[in-house]
Coordinates of C-alpha atoms and ligand atoms in Angstrom, one line a residue:
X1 CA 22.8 -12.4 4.1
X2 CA 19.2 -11.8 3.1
X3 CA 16.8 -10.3 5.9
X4 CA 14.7 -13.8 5.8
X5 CA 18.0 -16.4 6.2
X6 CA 19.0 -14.2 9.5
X7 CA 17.2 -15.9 12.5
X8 CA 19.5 -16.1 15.5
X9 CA 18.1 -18.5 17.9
X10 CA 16.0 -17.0 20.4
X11 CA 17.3 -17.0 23.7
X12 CA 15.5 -17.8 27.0
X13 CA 16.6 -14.6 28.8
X14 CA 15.3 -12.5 26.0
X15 CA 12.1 -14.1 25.6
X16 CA 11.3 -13.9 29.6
X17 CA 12.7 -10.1 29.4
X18 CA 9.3 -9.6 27.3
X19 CA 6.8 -11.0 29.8
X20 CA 5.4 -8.9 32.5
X21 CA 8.1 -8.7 35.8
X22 CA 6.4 -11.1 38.3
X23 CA 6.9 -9.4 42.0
X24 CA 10.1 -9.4 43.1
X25 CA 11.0 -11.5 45.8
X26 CA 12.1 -9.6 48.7
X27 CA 15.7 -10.0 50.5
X28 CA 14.6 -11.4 54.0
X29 CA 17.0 -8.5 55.3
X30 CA 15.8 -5.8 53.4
X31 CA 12.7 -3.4 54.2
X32 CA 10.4 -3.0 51.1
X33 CA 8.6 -0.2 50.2
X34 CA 4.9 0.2 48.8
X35 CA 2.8 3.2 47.9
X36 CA 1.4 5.1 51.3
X37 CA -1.9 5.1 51.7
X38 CA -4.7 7.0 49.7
X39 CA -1.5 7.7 46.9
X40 CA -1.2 5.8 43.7
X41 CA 1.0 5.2 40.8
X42 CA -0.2 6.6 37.2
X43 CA 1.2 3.6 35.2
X44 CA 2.4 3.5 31.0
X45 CA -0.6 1.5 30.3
X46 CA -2.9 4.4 31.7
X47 CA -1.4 6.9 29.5
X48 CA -4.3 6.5 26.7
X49 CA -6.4 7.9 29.2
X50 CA -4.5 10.9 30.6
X51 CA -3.6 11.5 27.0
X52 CA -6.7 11.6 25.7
X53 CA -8.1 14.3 28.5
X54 CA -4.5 16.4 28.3
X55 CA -4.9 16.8 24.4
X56 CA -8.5 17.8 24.6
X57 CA -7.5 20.3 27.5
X58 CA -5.0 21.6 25.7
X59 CA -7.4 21.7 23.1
X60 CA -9.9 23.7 24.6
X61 CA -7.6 25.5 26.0
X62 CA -5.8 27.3 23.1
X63 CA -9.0 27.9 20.9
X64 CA -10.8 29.6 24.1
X65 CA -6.8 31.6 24.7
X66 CA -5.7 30.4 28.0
X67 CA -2.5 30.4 29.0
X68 CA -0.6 27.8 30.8
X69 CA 0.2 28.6 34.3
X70 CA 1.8 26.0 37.2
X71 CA 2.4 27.1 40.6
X72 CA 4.6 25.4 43.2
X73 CA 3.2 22.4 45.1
X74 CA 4.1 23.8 48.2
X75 CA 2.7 27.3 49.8
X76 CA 2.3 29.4 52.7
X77 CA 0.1 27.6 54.7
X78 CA -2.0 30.8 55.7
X79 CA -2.8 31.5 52.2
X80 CA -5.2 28.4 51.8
X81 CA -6.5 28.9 55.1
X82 CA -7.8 32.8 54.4
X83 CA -9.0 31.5 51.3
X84 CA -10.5 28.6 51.4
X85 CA -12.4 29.1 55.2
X86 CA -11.4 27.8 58.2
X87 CA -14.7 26.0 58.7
X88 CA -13.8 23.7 55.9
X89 CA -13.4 20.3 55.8
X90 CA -9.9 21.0 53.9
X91 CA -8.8 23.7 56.3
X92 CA -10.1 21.6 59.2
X93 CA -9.1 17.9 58.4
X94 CA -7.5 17.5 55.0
X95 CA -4.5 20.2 54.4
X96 CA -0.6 18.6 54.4
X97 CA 1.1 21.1 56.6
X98 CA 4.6 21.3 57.4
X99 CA 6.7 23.6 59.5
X100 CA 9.7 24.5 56.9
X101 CA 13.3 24.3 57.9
X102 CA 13.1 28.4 58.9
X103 CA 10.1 27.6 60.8
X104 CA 7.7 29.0 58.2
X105 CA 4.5 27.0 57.9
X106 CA 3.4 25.6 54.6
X107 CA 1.5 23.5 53.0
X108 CA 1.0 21.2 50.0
X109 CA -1.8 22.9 47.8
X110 CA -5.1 21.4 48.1
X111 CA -6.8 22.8 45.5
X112 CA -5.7 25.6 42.3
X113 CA -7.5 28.2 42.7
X114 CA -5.9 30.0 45.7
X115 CA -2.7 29.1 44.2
X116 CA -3.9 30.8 40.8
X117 CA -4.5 34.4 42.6
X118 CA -1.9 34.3 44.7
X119 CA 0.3 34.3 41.5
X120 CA -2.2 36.9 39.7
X121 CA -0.9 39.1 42.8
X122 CA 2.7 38.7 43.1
X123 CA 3.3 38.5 39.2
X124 CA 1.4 42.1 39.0
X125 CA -1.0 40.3 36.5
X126 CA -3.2 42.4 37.5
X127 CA -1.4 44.7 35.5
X128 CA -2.0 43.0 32.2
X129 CA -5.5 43.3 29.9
X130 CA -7.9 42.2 32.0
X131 CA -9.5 39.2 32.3
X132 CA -6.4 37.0 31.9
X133 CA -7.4 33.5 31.4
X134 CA -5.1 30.6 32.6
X135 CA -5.5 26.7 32.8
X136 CA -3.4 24.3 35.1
X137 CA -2.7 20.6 35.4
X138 CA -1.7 19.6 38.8
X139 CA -1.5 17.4 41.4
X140 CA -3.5 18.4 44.6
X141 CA -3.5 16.9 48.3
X142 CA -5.7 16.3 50.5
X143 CA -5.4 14.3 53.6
X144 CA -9.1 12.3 53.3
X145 CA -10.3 9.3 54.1
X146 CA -9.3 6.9 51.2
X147 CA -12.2 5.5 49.2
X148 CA -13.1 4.6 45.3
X149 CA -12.6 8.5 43.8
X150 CA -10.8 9.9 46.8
X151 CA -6.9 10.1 47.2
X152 CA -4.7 12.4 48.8
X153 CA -3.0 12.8 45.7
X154 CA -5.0 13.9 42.7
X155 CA -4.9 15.9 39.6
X156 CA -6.9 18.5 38.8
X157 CA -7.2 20.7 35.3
X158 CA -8.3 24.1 36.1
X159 CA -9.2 27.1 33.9
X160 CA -10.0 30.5 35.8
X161 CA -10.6 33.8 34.4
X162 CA -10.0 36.6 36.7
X163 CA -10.8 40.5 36.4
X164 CA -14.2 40.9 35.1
X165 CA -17.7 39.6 35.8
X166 CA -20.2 38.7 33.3
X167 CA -22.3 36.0 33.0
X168 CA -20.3 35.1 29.7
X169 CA -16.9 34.4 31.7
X170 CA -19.0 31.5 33.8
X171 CA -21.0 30.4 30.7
X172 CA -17.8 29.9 29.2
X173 CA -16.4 27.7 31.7
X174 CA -19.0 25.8 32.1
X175 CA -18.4 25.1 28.4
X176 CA -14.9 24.3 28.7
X177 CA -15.9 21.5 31.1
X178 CA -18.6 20.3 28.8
X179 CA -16.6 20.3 25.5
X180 CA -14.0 18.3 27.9
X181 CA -16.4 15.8 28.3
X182 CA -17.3 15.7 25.0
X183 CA -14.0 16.3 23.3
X184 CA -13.7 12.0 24.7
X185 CA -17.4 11.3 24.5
X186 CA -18.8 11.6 27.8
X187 CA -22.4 12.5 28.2
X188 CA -22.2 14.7 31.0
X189 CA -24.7 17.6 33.4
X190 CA -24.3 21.0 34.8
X191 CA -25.7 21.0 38.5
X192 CA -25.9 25.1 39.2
X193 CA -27.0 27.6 42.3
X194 CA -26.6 30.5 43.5
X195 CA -25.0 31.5 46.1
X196 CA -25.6 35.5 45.4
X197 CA -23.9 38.9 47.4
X198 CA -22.1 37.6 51.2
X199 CA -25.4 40.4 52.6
X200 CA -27.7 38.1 51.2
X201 CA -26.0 34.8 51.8
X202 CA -25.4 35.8 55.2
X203 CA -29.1 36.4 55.9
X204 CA -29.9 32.9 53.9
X205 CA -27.5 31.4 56.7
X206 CA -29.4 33.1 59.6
X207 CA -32.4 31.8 58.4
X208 CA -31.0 28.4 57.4
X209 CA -29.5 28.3 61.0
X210 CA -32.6 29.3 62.7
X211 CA -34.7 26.0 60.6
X212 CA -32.0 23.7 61.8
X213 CA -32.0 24.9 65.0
X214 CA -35.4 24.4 65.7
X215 CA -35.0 20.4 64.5
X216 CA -31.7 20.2 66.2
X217 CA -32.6 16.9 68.2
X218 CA -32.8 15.3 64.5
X219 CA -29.4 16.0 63.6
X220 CA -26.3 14.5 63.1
X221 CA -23.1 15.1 65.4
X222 CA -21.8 17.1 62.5
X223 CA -24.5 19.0 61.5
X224 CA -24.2 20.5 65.5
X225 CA -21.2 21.6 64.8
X226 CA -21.8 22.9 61.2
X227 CA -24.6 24.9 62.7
X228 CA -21.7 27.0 64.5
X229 CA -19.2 27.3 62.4
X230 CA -20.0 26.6 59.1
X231 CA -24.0 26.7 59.0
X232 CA -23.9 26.5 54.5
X233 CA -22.4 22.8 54.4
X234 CA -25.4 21.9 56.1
X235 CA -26.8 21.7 53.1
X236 CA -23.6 19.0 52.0
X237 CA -24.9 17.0 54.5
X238 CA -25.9 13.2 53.4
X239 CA -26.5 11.5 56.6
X240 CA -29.9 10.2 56.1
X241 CA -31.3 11.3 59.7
X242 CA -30.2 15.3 58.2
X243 CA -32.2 14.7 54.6
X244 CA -35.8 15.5 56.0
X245 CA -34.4 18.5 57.6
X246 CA -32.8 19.7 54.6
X247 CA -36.0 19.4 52.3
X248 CA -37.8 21.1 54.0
X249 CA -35.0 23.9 54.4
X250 CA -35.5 27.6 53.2
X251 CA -33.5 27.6 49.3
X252 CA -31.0 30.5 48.8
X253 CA -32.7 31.2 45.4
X254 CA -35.5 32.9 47.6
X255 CA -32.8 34.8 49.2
X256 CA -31.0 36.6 46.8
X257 CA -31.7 40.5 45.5
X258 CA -32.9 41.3 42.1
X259 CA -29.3 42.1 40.9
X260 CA -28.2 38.4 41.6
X261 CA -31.1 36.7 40.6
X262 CA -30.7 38.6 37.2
X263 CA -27.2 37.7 37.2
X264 CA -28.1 34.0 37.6
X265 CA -30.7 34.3 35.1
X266 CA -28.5 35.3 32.3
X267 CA -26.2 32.8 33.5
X268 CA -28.9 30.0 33.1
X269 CA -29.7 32.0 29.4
X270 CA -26.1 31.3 27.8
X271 CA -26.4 27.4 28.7
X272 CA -29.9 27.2 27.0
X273 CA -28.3 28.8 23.9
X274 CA -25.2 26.7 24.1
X275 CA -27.3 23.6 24.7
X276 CA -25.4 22.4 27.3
X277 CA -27.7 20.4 29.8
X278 CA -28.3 21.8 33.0
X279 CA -30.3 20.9 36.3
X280 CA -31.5 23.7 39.1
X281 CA -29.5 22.8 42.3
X282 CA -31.0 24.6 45.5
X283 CA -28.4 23.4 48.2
X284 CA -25.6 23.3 45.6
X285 CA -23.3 25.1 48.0
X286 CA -19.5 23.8 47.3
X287 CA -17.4 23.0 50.3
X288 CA -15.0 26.6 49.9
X289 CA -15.6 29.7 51.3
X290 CA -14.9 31.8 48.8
X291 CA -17.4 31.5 46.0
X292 CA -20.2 34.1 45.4
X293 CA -22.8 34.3 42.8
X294 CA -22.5 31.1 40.5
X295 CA -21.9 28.1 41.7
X296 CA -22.1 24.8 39.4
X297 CA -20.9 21.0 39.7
X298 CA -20.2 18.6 36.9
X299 CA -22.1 15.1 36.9
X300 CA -22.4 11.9 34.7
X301 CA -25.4 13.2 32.5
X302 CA -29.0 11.1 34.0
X303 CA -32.5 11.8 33.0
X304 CA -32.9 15.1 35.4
X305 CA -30.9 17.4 33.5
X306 CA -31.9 16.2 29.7
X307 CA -35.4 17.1 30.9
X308 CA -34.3 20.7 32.0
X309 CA -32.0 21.4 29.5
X310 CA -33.3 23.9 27.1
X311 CA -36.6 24.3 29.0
X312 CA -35.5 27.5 29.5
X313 CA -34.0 29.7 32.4
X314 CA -36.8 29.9 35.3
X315 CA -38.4 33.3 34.6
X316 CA -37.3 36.0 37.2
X317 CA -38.9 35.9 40.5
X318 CA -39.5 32.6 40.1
X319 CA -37.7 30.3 42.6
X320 CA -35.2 28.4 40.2
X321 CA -35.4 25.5 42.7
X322 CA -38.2 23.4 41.0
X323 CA -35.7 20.5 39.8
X324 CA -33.3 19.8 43.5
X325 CA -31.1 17.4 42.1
X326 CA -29.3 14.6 44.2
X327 CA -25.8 14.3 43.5
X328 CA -24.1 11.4 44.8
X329 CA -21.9 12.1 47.4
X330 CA -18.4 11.4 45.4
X331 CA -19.8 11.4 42.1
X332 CA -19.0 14.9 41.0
X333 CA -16.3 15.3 38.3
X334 CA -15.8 19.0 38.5
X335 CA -17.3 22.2 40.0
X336 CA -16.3 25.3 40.1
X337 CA -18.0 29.2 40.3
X338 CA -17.5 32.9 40.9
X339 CA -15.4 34.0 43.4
X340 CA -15.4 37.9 43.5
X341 CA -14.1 38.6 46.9
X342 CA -11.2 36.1 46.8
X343 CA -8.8 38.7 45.2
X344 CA -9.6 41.3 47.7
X345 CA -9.4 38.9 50.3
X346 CA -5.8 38.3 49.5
X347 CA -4.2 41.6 49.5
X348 CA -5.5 42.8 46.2
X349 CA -7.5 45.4 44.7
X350 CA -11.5 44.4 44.2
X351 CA -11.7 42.3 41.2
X352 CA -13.9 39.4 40.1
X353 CA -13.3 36.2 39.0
X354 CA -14.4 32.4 38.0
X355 CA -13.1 29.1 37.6
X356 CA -13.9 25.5 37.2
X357 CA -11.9 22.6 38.3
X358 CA -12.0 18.8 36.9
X359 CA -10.8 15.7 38.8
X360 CA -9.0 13.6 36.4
X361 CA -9.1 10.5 38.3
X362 CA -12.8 10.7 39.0
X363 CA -13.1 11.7 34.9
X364 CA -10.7 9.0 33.9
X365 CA -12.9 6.5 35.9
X366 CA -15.9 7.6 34.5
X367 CA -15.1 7.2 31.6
X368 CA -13.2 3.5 32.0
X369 CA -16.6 3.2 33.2
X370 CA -18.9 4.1 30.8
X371 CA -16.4 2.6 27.9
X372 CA -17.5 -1.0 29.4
X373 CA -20.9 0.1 27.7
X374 CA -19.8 1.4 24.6
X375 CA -16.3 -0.5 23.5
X376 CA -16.1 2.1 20.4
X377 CA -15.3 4.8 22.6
X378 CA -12.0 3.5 24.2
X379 CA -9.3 5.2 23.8
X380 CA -6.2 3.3 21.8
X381 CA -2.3 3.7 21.9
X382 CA -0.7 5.7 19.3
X383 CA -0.9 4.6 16.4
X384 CA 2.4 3.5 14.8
X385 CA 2.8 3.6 10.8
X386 CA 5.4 1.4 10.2
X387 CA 7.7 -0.9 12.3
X388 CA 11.5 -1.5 11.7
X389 CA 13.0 -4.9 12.2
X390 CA 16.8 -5.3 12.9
X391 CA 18.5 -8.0 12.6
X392 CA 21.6 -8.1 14.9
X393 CA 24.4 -5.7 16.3
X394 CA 25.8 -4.0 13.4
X395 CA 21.6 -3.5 12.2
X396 CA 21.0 -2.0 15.4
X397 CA 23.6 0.8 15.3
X398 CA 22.9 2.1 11.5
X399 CA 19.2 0.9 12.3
X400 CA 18.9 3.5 15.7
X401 CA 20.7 6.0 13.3
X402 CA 17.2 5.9 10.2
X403 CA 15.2 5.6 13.1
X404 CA 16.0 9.5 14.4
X405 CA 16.3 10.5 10.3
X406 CA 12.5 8.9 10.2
X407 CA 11.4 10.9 13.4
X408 CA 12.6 14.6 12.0
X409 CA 11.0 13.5 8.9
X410 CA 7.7 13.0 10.8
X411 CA 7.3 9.4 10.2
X412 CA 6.5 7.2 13.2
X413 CA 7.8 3.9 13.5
X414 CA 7.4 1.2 16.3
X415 CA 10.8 -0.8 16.9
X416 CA 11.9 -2.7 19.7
X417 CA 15.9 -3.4 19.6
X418 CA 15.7 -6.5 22.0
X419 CA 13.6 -8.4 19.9
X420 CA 16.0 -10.5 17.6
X421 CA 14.4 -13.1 15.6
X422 CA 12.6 -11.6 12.7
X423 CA 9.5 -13.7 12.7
X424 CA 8.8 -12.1 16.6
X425 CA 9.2 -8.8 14.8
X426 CA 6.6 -9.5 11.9
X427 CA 4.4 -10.9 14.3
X428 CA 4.6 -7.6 16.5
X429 CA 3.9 -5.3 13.2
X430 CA 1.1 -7.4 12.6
X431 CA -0.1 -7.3 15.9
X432 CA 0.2 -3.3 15.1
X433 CA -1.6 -3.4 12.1
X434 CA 1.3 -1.6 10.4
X435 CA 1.2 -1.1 6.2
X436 CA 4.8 -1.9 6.0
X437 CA 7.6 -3.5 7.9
X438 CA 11.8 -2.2 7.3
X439 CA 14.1 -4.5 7.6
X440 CA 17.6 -4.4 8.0
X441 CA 20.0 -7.1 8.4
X442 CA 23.6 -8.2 8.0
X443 CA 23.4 -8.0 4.1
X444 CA 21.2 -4.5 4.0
X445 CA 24.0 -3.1 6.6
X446 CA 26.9 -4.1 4.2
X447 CA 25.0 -2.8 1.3
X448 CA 23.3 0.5 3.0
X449 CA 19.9 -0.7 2.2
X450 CA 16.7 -1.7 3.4
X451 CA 14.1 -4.0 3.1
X452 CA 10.3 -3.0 2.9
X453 CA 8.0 -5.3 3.1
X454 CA 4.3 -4.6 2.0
X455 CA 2.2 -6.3 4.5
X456 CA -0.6 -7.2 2.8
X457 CA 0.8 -8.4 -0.3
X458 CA 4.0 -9.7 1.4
X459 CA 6.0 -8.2 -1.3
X460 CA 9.3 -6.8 -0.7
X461 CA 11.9 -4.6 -2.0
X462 CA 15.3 -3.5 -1.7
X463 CA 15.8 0.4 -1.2
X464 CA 18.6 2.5 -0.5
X465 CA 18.8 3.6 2.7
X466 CA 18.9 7.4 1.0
X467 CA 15.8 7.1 -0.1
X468 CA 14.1 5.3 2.4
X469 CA 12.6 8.6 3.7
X470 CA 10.8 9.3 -0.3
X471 CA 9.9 5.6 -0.5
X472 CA 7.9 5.7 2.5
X473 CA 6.1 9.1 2.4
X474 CA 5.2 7.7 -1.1
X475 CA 3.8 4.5 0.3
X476 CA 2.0 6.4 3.1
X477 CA 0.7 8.9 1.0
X478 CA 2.6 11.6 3.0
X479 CA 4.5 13.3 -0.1
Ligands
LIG501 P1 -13.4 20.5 44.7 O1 -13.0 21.9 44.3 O2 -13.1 20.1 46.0 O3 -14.9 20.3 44.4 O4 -12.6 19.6 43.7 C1 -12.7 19.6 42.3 C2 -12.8 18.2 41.7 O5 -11.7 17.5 42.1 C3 -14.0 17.4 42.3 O6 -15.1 17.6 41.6 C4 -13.5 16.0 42.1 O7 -13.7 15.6 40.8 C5 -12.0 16.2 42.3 N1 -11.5 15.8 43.6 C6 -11.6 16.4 44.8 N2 -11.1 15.8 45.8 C7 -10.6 14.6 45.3 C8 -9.9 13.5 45.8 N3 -9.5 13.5 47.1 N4 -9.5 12.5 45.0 C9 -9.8 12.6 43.7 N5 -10.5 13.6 43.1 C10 -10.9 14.6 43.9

């Protein structure tokens, strides 16, 4: 039988098997379940996305030698409270904590970093060349609110470099997160502070606390609070009733020694000679305890920063707080710093360290987002380059067998075995924009051959199955 005669009729159930499940309607007796709240399903037809961040991770990741490194989802809960403060809104409000089955309390990790050292110290990578550079990709959780760009499950890609300190190590991860956003075409900022030594950030908070006390009727309920236990996320603070207070706010930068300001200043030096753009952040504090020195946020590029960039680092003793930028309150796609006393914090020896961290919800939005604007920027399926058509039961078994021969020999076809008429399969490789189409039906299977079909031309022609593999890679131009 030739590959065109073969057209079994097309039966209903297969046809409605293609269309998209409609809900299923439940049994009256039976509970249903949904999603919880704040979570959500990553489905197939977001994959383009993910993908297109993982590869460029990945990427990044092997040309600037980081290693891969995944910690459990679930740890001691006292390790993310020493580390990340307990006047944090994490600590305070957002961590998942459980009491384990020995009565051990843990907690679902909220963020990488923590997690990171805490493996740094019990794997005695300390040990190793110093700095060791890993990345992660992981889901973190945090018990927030729900909102657009908040869940309580979220993934983050981290890269941290721990065991030395030099401006280059935060320059270069700052670069990481801007060749990430570049790597899929998304025009993107560097908001940056300081937050310098804990001496001089402790007597920026004494003076910080003394402005806001002195406009304490002004403030909001929280601020009150923030004012004894936390006084730097003050500063994070965008009720409107707190903005006047905070402009007119002493600005860390005018804090910090010579050391850190020089520190900061070579810092600012690298960006200007990597180009990457860059706006001055005064009350750019971050909402963990832990970080000292530099401190930077990631933000859909605007007009501050392009104006900024390579206008040079501010020249030292000057108070780098000429351009205050306004984040929006959820709008920030990354952020990361320096966080030299988190080590030692932990149990270890002294040793510095950096990292950044990227929400890939909030990027994959962003850039869904800015994709409505320019269409040539979105992200497509794989592509396939050719598709086999079967036709029937006996095509199916030899046709799943060339199918696995194709995929060792590298070639990539698209195929779907529950399609049966032939004209549905031509019109999917079509849809596919496929070069050529292999067919195999009743007469091919007896025969051991094969059909390809040149979709342009519509020409066909009969090939042994043998050399299937050498016709195609001719036709592709992959021999
Ligand atoms: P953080 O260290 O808290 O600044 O988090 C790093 C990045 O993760 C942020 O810049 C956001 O892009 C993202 N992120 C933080 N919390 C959430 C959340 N609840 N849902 C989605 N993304 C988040």
């Amino acid at each position: 039988m030739s590959a065109k005669k073969s057209k079994p009729a097309e039966k209903k159930t297969a046809k409605s098997a293609a269309k998209p499940a409609p809900a299923q309607p439940a049994e009256k007796t039976k509970k249903t379940y949904g999603v919880l709240r704040g979570l959500h399903d990553i489905l197939p037809r977001e994959e383009k996305y993910w993908k297109k961040y993982y590869r460029a991770a990945q990427g990044l990741a092997e040309y600037f030698q980081f290693g891969r490194i995944e910690t459990p989802v679930l740890e001691e809960a006292g390790l993310f409270v020493r580390s990340i403060g307990r006047g944090t809104d994490i600590v305070e409000k957002e961590m998942y904590l459980f009491e384990d089955r020995d009565g051990t309390k843990v907690a679902l990790r909220p963020e990488g970093t923590a997690a990171v050292v805490r493996a740094y110290l019990s794997n005695g990578l300390w040990n190793q060349a110093q700095p060791v550079k890993v990345w992660y990709w992981e889901p973190m959780f945090r018990h927030e609110r729900p909102q657009a760009g908040r869940y309580r499950q979220h993934y983050q890609l981290g890269f941290e470099t721990l065991g030395v300190k030099d401006p280059a190590v935060d320059a270069e991860l700052m670069l990481m997160a801007y060749n990430l956003y570049a790597a899929v075409g998304l025009p993107v900022e560097m908001h940056v502070n300081s937050l310098g030594a804990p001496e001089e950030r402790e007597r920026y908070a004494a003076e910080l606390v003394s402005h806001y006390r002195s406009k304490r009727s002004y403030l909001c309920e929280h601020c009150r609070a923030r004012l004894i236990k936390n006084p730097l996320r003050l500063l994070d603070c965008k009720e409107e009733q707190c903005q006047p207070v905070k402009e007119s706010a002493p600005q860390l930068i005018d804090w910090l020694g010579e050391d850190s300001k020089g520190y900061f200043m070579k810092v600012l030096e690298f960006l200007d000679e990597l180009s990457i753009p860059y706006v001055l952040s005064p009350y750019l504090v971050r909402g963990l305890d832990y970080y000292t020195h530099t401190v930077f946020e990631i933000y859909p590029a605007a007009s501050g920063a392009a104006e900024s960039a390579g206008a040079g680092a501010p020249a030292a003793g000057e108070t780098a707080g000429a351009k205050p930028a306004a984040p929006g309150s959820q709008s920030a796609l990354g952020g990361g710093g320096r966080y030299d006393l988190l080590i030692e914090q932990l149990g270890g020896k002294p040793t510095p360290a950096a990292g950044v961290a990227i929400g890939l919800e909030r990027a994959i939005s962003e850039l869904k987002h800015y994709v409505e604007q320019n269409p040539s920027l979105a992200p497509t399926d794989d592509k396939y380059q050719i598709y086999f058509a079967q036709l029937g039961d006996d095509a199916k078994r030899q046709g799943l067998r060339i199918i696995d021969q194709l995929r060792s020999s590298g070639i990539k076809p698209a195929f779907n075995f529950f399609k049966n008429s032939l004209k549905n399969q031509l019109e999917t490789a079509n849809g596919l924009k496929v070069s050529y189409v292999v067919i195999l039906g009743q007469k091919e299977v007896q025969d051991k051959t094969v059909i390809i079909r040149d979709m342009e031309s519509g020409v066909q022609e009969i090939v042994d199955q043998k050399k299937l593999e050498a016709a195609l890679k001719r036709k592709l131009g992959l021999s």
